[in-house]
mmCIF file of C-alpha atoms in Angstrom:
data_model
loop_
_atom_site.group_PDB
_atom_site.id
_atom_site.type_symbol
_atom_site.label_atom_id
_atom_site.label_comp_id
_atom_site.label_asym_id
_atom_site.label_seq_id
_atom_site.Cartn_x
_atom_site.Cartn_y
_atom_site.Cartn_z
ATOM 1 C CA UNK A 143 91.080 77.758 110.878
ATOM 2 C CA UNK A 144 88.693 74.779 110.692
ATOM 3 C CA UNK A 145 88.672 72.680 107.570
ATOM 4 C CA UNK A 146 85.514 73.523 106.718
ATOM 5 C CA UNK A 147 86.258 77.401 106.725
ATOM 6 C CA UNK A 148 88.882 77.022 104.268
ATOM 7 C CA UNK A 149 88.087 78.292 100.458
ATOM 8 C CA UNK A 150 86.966 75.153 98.672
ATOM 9 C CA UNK A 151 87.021 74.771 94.281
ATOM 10 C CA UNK A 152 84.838 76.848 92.763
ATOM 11 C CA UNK A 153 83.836 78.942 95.545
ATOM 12 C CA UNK A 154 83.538 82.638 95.079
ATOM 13 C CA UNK A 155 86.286 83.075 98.262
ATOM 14 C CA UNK A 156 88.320 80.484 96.209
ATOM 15 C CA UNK A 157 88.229 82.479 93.150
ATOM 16 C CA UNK A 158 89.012 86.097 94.790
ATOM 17 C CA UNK A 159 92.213 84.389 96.419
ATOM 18 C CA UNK A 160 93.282 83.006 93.098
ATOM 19 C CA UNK A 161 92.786 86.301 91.537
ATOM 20 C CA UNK A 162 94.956 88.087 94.220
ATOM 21 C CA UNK A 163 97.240 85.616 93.906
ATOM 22 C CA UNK A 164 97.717 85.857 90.647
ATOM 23 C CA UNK A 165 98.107 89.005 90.452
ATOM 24 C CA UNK A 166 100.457 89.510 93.481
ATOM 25 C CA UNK A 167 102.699 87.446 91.429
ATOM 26 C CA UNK A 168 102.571 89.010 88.866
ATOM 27 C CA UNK A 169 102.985 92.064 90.132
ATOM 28 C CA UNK A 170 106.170 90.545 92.316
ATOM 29 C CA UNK A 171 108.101 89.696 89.305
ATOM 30 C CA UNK A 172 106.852 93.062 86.759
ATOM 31 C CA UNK A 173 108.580 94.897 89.589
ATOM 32 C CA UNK A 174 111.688 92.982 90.046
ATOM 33 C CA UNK A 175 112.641 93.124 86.506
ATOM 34 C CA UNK A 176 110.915 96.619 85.503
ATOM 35 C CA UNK A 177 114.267 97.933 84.208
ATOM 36 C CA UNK A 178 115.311 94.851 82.339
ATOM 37 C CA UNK A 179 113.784 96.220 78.618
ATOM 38 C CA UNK A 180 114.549 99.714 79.340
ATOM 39 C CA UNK A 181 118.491 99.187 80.061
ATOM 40 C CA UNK A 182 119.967 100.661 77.093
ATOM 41 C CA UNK A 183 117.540 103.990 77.341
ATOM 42 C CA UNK A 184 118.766 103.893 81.269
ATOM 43 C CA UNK A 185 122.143 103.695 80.209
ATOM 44 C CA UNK A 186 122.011 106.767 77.526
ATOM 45 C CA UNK A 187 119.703 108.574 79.986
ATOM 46 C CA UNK A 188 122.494 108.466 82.783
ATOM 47 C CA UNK A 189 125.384 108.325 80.459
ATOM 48 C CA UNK A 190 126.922 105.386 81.820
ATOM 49 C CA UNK A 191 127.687 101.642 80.662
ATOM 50 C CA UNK A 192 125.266 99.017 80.189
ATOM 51 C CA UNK A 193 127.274 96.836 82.667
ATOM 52 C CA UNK A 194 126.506 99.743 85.307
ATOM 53 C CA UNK A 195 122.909 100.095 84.562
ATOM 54 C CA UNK A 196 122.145 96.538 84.333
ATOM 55 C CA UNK A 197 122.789 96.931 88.780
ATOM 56 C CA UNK A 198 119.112 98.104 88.296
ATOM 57 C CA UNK A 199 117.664 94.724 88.061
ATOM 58 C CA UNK A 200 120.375 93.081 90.389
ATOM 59 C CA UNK A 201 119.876 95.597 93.029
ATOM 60 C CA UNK A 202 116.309 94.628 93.293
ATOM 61 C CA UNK A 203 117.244 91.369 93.480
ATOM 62 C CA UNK A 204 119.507 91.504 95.950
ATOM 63 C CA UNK A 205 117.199 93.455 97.925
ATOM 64 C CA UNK A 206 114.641 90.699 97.679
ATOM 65 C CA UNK A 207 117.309 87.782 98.950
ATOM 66 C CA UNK A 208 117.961 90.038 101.941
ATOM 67 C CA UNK A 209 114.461 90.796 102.734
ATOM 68 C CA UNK A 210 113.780 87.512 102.255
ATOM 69 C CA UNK A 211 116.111 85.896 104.756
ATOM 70 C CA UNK A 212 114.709 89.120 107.514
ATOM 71 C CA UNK A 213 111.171 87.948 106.779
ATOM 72 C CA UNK A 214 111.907 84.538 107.238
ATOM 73 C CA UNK A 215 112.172 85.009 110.640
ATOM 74 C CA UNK A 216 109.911 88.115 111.459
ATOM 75 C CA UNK A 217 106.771 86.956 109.430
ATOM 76 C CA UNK A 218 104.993 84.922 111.931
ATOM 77 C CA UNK A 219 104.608 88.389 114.157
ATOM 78 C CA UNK A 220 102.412 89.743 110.994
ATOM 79 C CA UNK A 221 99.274 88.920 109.438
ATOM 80 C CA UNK A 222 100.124 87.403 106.433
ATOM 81 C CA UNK A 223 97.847 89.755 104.483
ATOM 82 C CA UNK A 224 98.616 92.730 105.814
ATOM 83 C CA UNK A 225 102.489 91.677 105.506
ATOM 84 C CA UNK A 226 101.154 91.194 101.607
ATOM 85 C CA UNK A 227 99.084 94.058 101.049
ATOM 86 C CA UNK A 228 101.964 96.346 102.928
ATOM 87 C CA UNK A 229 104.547 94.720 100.559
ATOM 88 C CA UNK A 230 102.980 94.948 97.114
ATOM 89 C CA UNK A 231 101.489 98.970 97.871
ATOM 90 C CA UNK A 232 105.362 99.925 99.291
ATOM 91 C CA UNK A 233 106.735 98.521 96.611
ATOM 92 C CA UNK A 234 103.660 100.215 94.447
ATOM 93 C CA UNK A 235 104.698 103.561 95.380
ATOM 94 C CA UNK A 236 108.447 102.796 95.628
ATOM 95 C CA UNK A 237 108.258 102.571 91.538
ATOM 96 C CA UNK A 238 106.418 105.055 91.188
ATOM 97 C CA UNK A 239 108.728 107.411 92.919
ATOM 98 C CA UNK A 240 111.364 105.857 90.322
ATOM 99 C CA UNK A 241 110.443 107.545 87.964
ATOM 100 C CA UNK A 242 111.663 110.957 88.975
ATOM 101 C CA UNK A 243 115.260 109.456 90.916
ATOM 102 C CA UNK A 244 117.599 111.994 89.601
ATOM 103 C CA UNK A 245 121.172 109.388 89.427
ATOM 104 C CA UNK A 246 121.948 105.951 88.697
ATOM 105 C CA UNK A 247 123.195 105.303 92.222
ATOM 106 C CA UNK A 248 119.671 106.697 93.810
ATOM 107 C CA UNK A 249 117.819 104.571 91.151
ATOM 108 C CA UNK A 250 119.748 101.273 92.552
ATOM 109 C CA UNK A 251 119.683 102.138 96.033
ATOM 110 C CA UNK A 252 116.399 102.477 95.618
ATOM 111 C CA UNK A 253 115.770 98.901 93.147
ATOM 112 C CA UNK A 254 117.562 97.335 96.928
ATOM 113 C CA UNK A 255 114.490 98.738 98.949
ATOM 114 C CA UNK A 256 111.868 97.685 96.498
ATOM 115 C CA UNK A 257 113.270 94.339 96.682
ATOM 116 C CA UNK A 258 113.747 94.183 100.175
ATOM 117 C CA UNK A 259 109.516 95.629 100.875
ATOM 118 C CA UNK A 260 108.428 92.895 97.773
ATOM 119 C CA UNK A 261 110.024 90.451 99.577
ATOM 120 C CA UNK A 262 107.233 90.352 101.693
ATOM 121 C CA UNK A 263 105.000 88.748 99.039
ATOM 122 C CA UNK A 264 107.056 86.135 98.705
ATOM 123 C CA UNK A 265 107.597 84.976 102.139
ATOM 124 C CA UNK A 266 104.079 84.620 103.028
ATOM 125 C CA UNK A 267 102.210 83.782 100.041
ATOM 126 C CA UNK A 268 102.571 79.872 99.359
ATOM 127 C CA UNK A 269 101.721 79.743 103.691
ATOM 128 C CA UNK A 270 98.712 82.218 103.427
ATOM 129 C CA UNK A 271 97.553 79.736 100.431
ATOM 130 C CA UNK A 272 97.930 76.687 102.760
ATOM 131 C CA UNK A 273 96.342 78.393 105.445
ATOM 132 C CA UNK A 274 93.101 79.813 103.618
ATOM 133 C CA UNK A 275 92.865 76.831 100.682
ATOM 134 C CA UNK A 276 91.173 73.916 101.191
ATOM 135 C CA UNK A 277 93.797 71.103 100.942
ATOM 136 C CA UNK A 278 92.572 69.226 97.680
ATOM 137 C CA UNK A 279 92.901 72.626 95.490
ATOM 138 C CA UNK A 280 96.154 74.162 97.484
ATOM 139 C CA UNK A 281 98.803 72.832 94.530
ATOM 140 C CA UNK A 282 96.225 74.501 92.233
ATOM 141 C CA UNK A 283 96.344 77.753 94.128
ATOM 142 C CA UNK A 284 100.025 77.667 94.366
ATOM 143 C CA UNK A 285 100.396 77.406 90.562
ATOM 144 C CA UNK A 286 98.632 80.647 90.160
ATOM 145 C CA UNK A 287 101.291 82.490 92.540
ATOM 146 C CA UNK A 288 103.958 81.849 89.640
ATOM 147 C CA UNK A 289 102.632 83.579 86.312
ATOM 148 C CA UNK A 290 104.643 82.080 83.862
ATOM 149 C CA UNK A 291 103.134 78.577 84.545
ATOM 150 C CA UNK A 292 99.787 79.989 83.614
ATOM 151 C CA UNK A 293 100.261 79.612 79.735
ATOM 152 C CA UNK A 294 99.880 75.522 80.706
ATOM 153 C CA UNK A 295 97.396 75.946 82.711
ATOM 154 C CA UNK A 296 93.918 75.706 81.994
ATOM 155 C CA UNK A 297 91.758 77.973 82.860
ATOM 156 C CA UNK A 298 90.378 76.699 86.377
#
């Protein structure tokens, strides 16, 4: 991509990728720790310890270190936003079908899958920024991709 295609400050392409963005992120980490506030309600649901049901939110995270380290390698042979958009609707649907898992050890297996597909976010984002972002604004794109920074941040 030339320079001068790339999304500059203040453009309306600039601000739909920094919306997306955003809310990829966001919607990377709501899913990876989905269970974390409901643990004790998993536990009494499933009858079974807190130490157990706490695997929810480790299963997804292991899921995402493995997917991680597959798409490190495999995601030059996608388009980076159709490796995104795949990711975040998988992994979409994925917790949605959560909600009617009928054991623990379904539930988890399934938290390692939903990691694994939201991996996929992850591994492409910060190079689909430097890729579409004009290079003055790319460290202010790349902020948006991690939510919790956005409380110091100013609105752009």
């Amino acid at each position: 991509m030339n320079l001068s295609e790339k999304a500059e400050k203040g453009s309306q392409r600039f601000r739909y990728i920094k919306l997306c963005i955003f809310f990829s992120g966001l919607s990377v980490f709501a899913q990876l720790y989905l269970f974390q506030p409901m643990l004790p309600t998993v536990s009494d649901y499933f009858k079974t310890t807190a130490g157990d049901s706490s695997l929810l939110v480790s299963s997804s995270t292991i899921g995402m270190a493995i997917g991680l380290l597959f798409f490190a390698f495999k995601a030059d042979s996608y388009s980076r936003k159709k490796l995104m958009t795949f990711s975040l609707v998988s992994s979409a649907l994925l917790t949605i079908i959560s909600a009617w898992m009928p054991s623990l050890s379904l539930l988890i297996a399934t938290g390692v899958l939903k990691g694994f597909v939201v991996s996929g976010v992850s591994a492409v984002a910060l190079a689909y920024l430097t890729e579409e972002v004009h290079i003055s604004v790319v460290a202010l794109a790349i902020i948006l991709w991690f939510p919790e920074f956005q409380r110091w941040h100013s609105p752009i």
